[in-house]
Each structure stands twice: as structure tokens, then as C-alpha cells.
Short mmCIF file of C-alpha atoms and ligand atoms in Angstrom, two decimals:
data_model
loop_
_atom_site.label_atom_id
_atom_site.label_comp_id
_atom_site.label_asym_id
_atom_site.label_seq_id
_atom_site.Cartn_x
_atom_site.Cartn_y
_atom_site.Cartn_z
CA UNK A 1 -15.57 -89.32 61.10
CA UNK A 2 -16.83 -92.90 62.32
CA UNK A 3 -13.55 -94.18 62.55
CA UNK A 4 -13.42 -94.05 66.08
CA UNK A 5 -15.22 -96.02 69.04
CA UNK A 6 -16.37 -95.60 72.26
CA UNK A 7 -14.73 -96.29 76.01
CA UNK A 8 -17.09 -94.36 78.30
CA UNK A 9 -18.19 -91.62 79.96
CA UNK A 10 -16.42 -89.35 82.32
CA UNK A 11 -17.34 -85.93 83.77
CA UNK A 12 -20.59 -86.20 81.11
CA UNK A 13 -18.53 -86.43 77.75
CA UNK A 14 -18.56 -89.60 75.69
CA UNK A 15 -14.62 -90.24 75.56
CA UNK A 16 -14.32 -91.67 71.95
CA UNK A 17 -11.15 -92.97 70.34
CA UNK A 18 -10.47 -92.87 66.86
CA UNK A 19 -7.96 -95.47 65.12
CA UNK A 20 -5.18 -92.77 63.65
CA UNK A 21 -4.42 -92.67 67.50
CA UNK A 22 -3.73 -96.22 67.73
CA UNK A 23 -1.21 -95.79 64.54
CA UNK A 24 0.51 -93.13 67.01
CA UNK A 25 0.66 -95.54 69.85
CA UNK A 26 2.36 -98.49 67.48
CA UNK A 27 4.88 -96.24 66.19
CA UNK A 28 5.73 -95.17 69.41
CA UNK A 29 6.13 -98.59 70.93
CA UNK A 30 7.59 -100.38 68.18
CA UNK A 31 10.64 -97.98 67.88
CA UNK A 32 11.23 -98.48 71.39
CA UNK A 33 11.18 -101.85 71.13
CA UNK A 34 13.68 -102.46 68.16
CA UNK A 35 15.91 -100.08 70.11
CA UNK A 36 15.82 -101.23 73.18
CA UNK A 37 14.38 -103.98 73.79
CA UNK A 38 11.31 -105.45 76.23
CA UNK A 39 12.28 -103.12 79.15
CA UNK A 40 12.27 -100.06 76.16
CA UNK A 41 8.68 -101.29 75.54
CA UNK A 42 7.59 -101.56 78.70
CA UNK A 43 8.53 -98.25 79.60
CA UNK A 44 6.84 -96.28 77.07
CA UNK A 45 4.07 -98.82 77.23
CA UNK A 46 3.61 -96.52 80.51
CA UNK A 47 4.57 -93.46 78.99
CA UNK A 48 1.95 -93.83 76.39
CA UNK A 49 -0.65 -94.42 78.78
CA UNK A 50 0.59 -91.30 80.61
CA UNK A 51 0.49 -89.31 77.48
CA UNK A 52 -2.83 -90.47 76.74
CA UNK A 53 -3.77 -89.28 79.72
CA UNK A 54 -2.05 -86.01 79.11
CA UNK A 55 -4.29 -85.78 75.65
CA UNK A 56 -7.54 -86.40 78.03
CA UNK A 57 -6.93 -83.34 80.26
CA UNK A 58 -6.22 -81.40 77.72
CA UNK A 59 -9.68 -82.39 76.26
CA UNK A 60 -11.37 -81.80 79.43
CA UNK A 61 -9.53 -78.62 79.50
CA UNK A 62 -11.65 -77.29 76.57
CA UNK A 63 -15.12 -79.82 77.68
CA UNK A 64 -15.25 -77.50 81.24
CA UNK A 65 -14.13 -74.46 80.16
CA UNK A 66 -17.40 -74.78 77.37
CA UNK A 67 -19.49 -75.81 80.36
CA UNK A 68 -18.32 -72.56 82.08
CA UNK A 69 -20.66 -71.07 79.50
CA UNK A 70 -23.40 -73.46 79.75
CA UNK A 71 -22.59 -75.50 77.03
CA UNK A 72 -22.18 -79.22 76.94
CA UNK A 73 -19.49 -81.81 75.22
CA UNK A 74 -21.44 -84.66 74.21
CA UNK A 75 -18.32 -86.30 73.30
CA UNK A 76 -14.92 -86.21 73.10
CA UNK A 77 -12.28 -88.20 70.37
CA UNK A 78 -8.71 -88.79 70.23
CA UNK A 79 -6.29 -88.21 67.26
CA UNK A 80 -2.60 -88.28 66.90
CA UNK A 81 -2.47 -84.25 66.64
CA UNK A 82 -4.50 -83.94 70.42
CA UNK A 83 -8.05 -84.88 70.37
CA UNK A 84 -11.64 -82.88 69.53
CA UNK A 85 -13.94 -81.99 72.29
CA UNK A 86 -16.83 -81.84 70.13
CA UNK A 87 -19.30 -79.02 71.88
CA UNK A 88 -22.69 -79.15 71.74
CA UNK A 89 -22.80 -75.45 69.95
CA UNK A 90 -19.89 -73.06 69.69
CA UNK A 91 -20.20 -69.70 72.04
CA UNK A 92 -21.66 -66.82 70.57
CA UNK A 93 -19.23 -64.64 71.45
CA UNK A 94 -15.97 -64.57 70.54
CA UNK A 95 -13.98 -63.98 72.99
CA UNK A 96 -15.72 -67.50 74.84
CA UNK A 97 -14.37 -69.03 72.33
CA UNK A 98 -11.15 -67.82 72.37
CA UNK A 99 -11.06 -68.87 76.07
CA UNK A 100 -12.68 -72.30 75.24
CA UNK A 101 -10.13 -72.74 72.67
CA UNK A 102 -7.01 -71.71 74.97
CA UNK A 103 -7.95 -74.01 78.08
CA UNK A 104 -6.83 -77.13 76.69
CA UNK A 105 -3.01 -75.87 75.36
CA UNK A 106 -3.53 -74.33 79.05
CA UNK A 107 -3.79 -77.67 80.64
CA UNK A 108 -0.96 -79.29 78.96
CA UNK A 109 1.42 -76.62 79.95
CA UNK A 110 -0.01 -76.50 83.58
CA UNK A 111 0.77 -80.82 83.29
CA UNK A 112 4.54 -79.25 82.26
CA UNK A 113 5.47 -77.03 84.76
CA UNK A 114 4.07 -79.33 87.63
CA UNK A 115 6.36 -82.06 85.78
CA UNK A 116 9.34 -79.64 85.89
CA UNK A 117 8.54 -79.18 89.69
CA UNK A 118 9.03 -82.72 90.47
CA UNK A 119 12.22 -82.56 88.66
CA UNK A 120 11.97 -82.84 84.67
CA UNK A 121 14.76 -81.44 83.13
CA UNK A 122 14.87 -79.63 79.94
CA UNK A 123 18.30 -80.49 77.81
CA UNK A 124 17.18 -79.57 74.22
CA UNK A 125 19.10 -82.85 73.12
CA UNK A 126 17.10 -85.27 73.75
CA UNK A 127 13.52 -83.69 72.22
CA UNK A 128 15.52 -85.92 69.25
CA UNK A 129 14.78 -89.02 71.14
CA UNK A 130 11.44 -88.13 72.68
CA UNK A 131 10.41 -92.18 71.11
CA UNK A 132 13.13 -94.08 72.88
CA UNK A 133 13.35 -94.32 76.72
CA UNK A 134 17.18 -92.46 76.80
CA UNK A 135 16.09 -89.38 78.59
CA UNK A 136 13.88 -91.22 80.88
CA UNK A 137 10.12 -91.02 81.57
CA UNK A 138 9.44 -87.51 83.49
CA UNK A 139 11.60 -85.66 81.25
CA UNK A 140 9.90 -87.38 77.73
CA UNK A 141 6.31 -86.65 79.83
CA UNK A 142 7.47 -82.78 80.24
CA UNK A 143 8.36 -82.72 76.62
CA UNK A 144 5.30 -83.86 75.27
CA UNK A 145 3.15 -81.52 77.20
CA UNK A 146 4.72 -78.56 76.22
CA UNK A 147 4.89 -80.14 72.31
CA UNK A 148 1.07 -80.52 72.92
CA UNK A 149 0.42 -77.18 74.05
CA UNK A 150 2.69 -75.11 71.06
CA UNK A 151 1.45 -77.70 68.20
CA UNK A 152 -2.30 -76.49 69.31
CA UNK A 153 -1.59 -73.29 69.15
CA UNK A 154 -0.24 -72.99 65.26
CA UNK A 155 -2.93 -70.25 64.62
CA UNK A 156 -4.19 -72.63 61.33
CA UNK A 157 -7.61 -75.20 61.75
CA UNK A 158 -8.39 -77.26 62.86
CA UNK A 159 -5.92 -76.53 65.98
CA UNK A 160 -6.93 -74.53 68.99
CA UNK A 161 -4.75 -71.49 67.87
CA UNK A 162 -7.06 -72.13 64.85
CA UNK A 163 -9.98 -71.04 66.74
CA UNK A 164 -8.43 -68.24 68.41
CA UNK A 165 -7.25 -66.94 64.88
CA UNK A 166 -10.71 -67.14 63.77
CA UNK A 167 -12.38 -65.82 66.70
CA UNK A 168 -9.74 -62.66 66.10
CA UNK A 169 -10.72 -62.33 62.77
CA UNK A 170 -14.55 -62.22 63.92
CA UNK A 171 -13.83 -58.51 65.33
CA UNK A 172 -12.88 -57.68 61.41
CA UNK A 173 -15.10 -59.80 59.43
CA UNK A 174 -18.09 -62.06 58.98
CA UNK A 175 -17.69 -65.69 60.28
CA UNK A 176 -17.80 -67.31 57.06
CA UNK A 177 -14.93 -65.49 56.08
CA UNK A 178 -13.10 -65.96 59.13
CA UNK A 179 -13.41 -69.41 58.84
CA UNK A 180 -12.01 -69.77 55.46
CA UNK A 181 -8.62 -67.90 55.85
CA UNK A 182 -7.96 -69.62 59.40
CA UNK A 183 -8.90 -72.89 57.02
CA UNK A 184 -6.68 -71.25 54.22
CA UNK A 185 -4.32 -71.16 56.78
CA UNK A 186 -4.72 -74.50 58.14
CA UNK A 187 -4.53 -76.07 54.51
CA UNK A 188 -1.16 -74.27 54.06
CA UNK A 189 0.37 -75.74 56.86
CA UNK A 190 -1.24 -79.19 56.00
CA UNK A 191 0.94 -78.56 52.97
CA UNK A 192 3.90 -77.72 54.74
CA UNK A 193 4.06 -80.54 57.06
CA UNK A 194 3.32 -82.81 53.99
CA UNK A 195 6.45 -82.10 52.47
CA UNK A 196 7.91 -82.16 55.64
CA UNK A 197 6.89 -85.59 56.55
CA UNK A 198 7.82 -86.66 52.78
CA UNK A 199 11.56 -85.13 52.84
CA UNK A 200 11.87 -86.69 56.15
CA UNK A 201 10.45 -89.64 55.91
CA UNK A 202 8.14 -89.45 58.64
CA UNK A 203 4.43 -91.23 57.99
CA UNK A 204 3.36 -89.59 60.75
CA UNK A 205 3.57 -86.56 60.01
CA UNK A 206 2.17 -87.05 56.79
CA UNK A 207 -0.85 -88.77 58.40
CA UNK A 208 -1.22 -85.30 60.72
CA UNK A 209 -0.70 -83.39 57.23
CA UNK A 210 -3.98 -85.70 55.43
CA UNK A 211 -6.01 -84.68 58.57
CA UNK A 212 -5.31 -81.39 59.14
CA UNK A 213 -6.27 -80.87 55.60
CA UNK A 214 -9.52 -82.45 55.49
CA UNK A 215 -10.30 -81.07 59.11
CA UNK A 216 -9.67 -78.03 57.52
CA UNK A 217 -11.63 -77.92 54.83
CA UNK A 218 -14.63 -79.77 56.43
CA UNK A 219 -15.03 -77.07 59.56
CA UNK A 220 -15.13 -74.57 56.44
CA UNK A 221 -17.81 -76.22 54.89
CA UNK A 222 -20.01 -76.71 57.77
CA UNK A 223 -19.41 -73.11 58.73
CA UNK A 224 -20.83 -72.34 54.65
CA UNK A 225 -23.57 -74.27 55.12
CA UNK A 226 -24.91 -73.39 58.69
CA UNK A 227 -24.71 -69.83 57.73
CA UNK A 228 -27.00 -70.66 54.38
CA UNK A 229 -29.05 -72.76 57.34
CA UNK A 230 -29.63 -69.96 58.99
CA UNK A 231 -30.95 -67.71 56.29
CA UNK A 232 -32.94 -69.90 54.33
CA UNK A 233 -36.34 -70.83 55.57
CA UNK A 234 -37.61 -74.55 55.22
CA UNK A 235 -40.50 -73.35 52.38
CA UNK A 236 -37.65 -71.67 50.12
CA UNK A 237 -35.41 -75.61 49.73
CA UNK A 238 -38.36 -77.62 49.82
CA UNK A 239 -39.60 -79.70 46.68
CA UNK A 240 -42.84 -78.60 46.08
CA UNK A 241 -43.46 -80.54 42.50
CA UNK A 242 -43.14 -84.22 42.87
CA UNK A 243 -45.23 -87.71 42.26
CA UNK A 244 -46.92 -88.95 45.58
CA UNK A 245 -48.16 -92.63 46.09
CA UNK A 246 -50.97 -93.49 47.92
CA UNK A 247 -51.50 -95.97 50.91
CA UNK A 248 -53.39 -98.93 48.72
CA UNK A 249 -50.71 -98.56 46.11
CA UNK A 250 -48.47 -101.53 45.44
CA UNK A 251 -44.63 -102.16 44.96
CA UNK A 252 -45.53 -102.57 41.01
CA UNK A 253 -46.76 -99.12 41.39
CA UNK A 254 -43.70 -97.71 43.25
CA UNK A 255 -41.31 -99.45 40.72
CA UNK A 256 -43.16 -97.40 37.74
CA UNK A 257 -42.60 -93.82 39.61
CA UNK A 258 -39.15 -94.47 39.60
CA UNK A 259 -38.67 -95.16 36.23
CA UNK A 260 -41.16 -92.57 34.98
CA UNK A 261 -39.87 -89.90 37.59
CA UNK A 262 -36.40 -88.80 38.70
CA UNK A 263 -37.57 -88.60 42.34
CA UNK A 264 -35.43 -90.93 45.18
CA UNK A 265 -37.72 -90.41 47.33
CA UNK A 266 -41.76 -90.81 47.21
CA UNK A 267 -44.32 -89.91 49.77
CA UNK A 268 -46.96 -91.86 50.55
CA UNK A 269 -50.26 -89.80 51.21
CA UNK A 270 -53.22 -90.54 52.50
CA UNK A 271 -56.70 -88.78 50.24
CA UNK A 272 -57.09 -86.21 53.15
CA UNK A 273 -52.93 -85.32 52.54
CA UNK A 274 -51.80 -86.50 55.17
CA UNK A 275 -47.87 -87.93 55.29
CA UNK A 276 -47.98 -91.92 56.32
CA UNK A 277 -43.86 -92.22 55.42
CA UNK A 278 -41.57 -92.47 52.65
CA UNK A 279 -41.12 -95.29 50.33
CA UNK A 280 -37.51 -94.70 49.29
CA UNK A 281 -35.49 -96.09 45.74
CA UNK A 282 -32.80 -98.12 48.01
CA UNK A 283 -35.58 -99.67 50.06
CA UNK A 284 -37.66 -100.83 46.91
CA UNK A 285 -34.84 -101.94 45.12
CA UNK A 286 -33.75 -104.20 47.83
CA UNK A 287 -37.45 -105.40 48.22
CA UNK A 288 -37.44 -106.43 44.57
CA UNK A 289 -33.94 -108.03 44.59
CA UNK A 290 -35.59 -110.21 47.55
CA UNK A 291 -38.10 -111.26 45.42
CA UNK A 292 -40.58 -109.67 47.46
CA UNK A 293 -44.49 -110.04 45.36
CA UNK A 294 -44.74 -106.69 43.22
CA UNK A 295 -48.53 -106.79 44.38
CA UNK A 296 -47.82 -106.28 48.21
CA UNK A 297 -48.53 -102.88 49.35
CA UNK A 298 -45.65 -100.00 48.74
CA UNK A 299 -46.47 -99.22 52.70
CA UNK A 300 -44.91 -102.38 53.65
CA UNK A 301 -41.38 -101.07 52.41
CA UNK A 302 -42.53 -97.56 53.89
CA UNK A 303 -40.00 -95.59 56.42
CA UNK A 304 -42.63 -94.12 58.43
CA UNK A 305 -41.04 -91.80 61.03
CA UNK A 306 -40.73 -89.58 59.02
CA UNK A 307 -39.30 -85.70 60.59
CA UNK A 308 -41.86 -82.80 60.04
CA UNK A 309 -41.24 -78.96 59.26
CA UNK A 310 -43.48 -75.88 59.45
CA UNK A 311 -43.38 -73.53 56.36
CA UNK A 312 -41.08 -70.76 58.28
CA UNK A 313 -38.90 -73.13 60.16
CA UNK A 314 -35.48 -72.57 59.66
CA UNK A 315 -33.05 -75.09 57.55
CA UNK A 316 -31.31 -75.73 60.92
CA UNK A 317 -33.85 -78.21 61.81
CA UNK A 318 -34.21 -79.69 58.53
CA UNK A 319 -30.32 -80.89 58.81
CA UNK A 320 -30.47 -81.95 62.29
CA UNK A 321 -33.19 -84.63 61.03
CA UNK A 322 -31.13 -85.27 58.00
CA UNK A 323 -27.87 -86.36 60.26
CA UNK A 324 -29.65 -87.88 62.07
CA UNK A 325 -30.55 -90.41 58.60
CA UNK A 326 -33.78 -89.68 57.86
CA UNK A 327 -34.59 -90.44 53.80
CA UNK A 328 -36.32 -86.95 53.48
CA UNK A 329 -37.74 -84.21 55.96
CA UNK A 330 -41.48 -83.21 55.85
CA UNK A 331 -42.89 -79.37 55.35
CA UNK A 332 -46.65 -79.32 56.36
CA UNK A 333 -48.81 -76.88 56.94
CA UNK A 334 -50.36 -76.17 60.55
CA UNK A 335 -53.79 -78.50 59.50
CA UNK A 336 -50.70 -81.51 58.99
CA UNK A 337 -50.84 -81.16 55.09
CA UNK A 338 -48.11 -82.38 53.80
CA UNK A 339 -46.90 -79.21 51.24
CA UNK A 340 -43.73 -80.55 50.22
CA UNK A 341 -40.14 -82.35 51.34
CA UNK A 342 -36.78 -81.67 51.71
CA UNK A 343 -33.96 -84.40 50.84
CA UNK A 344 -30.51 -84.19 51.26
CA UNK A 345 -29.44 -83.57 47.34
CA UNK A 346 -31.76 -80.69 47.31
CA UNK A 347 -30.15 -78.88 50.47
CA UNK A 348 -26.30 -79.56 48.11
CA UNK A 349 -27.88 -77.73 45.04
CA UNK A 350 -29.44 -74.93 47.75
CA UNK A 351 -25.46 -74.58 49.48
CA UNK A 352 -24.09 -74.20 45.34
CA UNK A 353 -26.56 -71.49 44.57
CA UNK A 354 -26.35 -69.70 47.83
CA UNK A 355 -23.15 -70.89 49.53
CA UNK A 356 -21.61 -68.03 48.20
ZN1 LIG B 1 -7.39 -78.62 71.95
#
């Protein structure tokens, strides 16, 4: 998900934004407009500026609730279904989570009955024509809100009634499990709305129906494979039979263990076994379409902060360092000795033959 960018930080969460939201924001606006004109426009100009703001709290709903249990929200991005407050862990225990999860529909429906206060009425009619400006600002505000708050809480990922689903199904099962039938879930009514959207002929709720699906499925995942994480130690993935360079070898060199090996990635150790970096496949072959001399020295092509492992580390660190791009993460012993590396094709054949 890098489809988004950045516009600050308030209350100690990055507030991201990610384009799908924008597609929300033009489809509101231009159907106001060809119906009513530059006033229309105008008007939910503010009204999507208001709901925007709406989305925010309801963000911040879940960001201090989190913080409540002493975890951070390093960031937080917006998307046409509500927005992700993307915690720094999830809690341990469930029921946290279920109130971490509830905050933000809880915000959106506090937002509604303060709206109703000052005056918002609620004539089913014109939820119909919650994009044009007919049933005037307040009353379109009050509607969204309370849209916002019972969309979230479709008990399916990757909504918040998602998590609370999940977090029920904790008291009866593993997570793992849990995860994939609230993701089931979610998938199904990805499905639903598809066809929805399709028969109707609304793209956006097709678009929601493309997201909800892959949000689905990739929470699942990540559940899988920090599970696996957290069994595996860093000595059981790594690659422990492999073809090293060494420091005064050259790029001719490097080019010949690729061809003669099916290794990505090479080390480069020094005679004592000591890791200098990682001369990488990509990196050479861009050296050699530069016409770079094959005699200069493979360490000049060399990524040399390179993340280190002990033996009985957990896989946990090993895919921090890979998100965070490194080419390949070191296991070496307590002397330094390099013993062997993990990449991140070796962690996808560990997930097929333990994942499940
Ligand atoms: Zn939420």
C-alpha cells in the first residue's frame, strides 16, 4: 500500500492519504455539480471537508484508544471505506482489541448524536440523496456518521466489526484461524458488494468491493506468516550452503557466480569470515549495463549495511530488516562469523512448508 502520501502529523500519528479517497471526493463533487450547479459544489466542497474530518476522528478514535494501552499509531491513512490507524503492534489481549476496534465506529456515532442535538433531522428519504445538497448540510453530515459507524461494524475484515469478530473468535480458537474465517467473511461480503456495485452500477462500490478483498486476504496472510515468525528460529530458514566472494574479488568474478550458481544474493567475506556486505544480481547487472570495467573490485557494487542475526533469534527480526529493504539478513555466530543468510524467497518457501 504506497499509494498514499503524507500531510502531517497530529496528536503523534503520521496522517497519510491514499488516492482511492480522492476518487471518493470527485464523485462526490462532480454529481453535485452536474445537479446543481456551482453553489451544489460549493456546498459539498464543505461537506467533504467536514466528512473528512469526520473520517479523522474516527481514526483518532482507534489511534488513542491503542495508546490507552501503551501502544503507538505511527500512522494513520485514509480510504473511501473509513481509514486504517495502523498500530504499532496489536494488543495481546483480546478484549483490548475489541475496545480498540469499537472506539472509532464510537466516535462517529458520538459526531451523530451531537449533530442531531443541534438539529439534524432524520427523514429516511433523503439517505437517497446523501451526494446532492437537497437535504442540506447538517442533516447529510448526521447521515454519514452514522453510515460510518454501521459500515465499520459489518463483522467481516478488514472493518472494525472485523476485528471484534476475530477477537470473539480468539476465546474459541487459535488466531490464525480466527483470522481466516473473519477474512472468509470479509471476502464474502467483498463478493457481495461486487455484485452489488455491478447490478447497480455503482464504481464505487465496486472499488470498496476490490479493497475489501485484498485487505482481506492480505491481514490473513500476515497473520500466517507472523505466527510461522514466531515459531521458527533464525538458524532453522537460514541458507547455510552457498558461494561467498571475497573482498579482492572483481566484478568478472561476481558475474561468473551468477551464472555458475543460482544464488541472488552473494556475500562478500573477509579470510577471518567476517561479513563486509552483499553484492546483489540487480546491482551487478546494472553495473555491467553501465559499462562499468569487469576488473574493478565486486566491493565497489557492495550493499554494505547489511542487518545481522544470532543463531536463536526469532524470524520476527529477520522480516523487520527485510521490510525495511535490505537484499538479505545476516546469521553470525557470537565471535561475528558469518554462518549463513536469510533472503526474502527463502522466508516464501519457509511460509509454504510451514504456513500450514
Ligand atoms: Zn475504524
Amino acid at each position: 500500500m504506497t499509494w498514499s502520501f503524507s500531510l502531517g502529523r497530529i496528536l503523534g500519528s503520521e496522517l497519510r492519504v491514499h488516492v482511492t479517497f480522492f476518487l471518493l471526493l470527485a464523485w462526490v463533487g462532480f454529481a453535485a455539480y452536474s445537479s446543481g450547479g456551482l453553489a451544489a459544489a460549493v456546498e459539498n466542497l464543505i461537506f467533504v471537508l467536514a466528512l473528512f474530518a469526520c473520517v479523522v476522528a474516527h481514526e483518532f478514535g482507534h489511534a488513542l484508544m491503542a495508546r490507552r494501552y501503551g501502544i503507538k499509531t505511527p500512522d494513520i491513512t485514509l480510504l473511501p471505506i473509513g481509514g486504517l490507524a495502523r498500530l504499532e503492534r496489536m494488543p495481546e489481549n483480546p478484549m483490548q482489541e475489541v475496545w480498540v476496534a469499537l472506539a472509532g465506529p464510537a466516535v462517529n456515532v458520538v459526531i451523530w448524536v451531537l449533530l442531531v442535538l443541534l438539529g439534524a433531522g432524520m427523514p429516511l428519504e433523503t439517505l437517497a440523496q446523501i451526494d446532492s445538497t437537497g437535504p442540506g448540510l447538517l442533516n447529510r453530515l448526521a447521515y454519514v456518521n452514522l453510515l460510518l459507524a454501521a459500515f465499520n461494524m459489518i463483522p467481516a475484515f478488514p472493518m472494525d466489526g472485523g476485528r471484534v469478530f476475530r477477537a470473539l473468535l480468539c476465546l474459541k480458537m487459535d488466531r490464525v484461524k480466527a483470522t481466516r474465517v473473519a477474512a472468509l467473511a470479509g471476502q464474502a461480503v467483498a463478493v457481495g458488494f461486487g455484485f452489488l456495485g455491478l447490478s447497480t452500477g455503482n464504481a464505487l462500490l465496486v472499488l470498496i468491493a476490490v479493497f475489501v478483498f485484498v485487505a482481506a486476504n492480505a491481514e490473513s496472510q500476515d497473520v500466517t506468516m507472523r505466527s510461522v515468525a514466531r515459531r521458527v528460529l533464525a538458524r532453522d530458514a537460514m541458507i547455510t550452503e552457498f558461494h561467498a566472494l571475497s573482498p579482492d574479488d572483481t566484478l568478472a568474478t561476481a558475474a561468473q557466480a551468477v551464472i555458475h550458481t543460482t544464488q541472488h544474493e552473494f556475500p562478500v567475506l573477509s579470510p577471518d569470515g567476517k561479513l563486509q556486505g552483499f553484492v546483489t544480481r540487480n546491482r551487478l547487472f546494472a553495473a555491467l549495463a553501465d559499462e562499468t570495467p569487469r576488473s574493478n573490485p565486486a566491493t565497489s557494487i557492495m550493499e554494505p549495511d547489511i542487518p545481522k542475526v544470532r543463531l536463536t533469534d526469532g524470524l520476527e527480526a529477520v522480516l523487520d530488516g527485510l521490510h525495511k529493504g535490505a537484499p538479505a539478513i545476516a546469521v553470525c555466530t557470537a565471535a561475528g562469523a558469518m554462518v549463513g543468510y536469510i533472503t526474502r524467497e527463502n522466508i516464501g518457501e519457509l511460509m509454504v512448508l510451514n504456513g500450514r
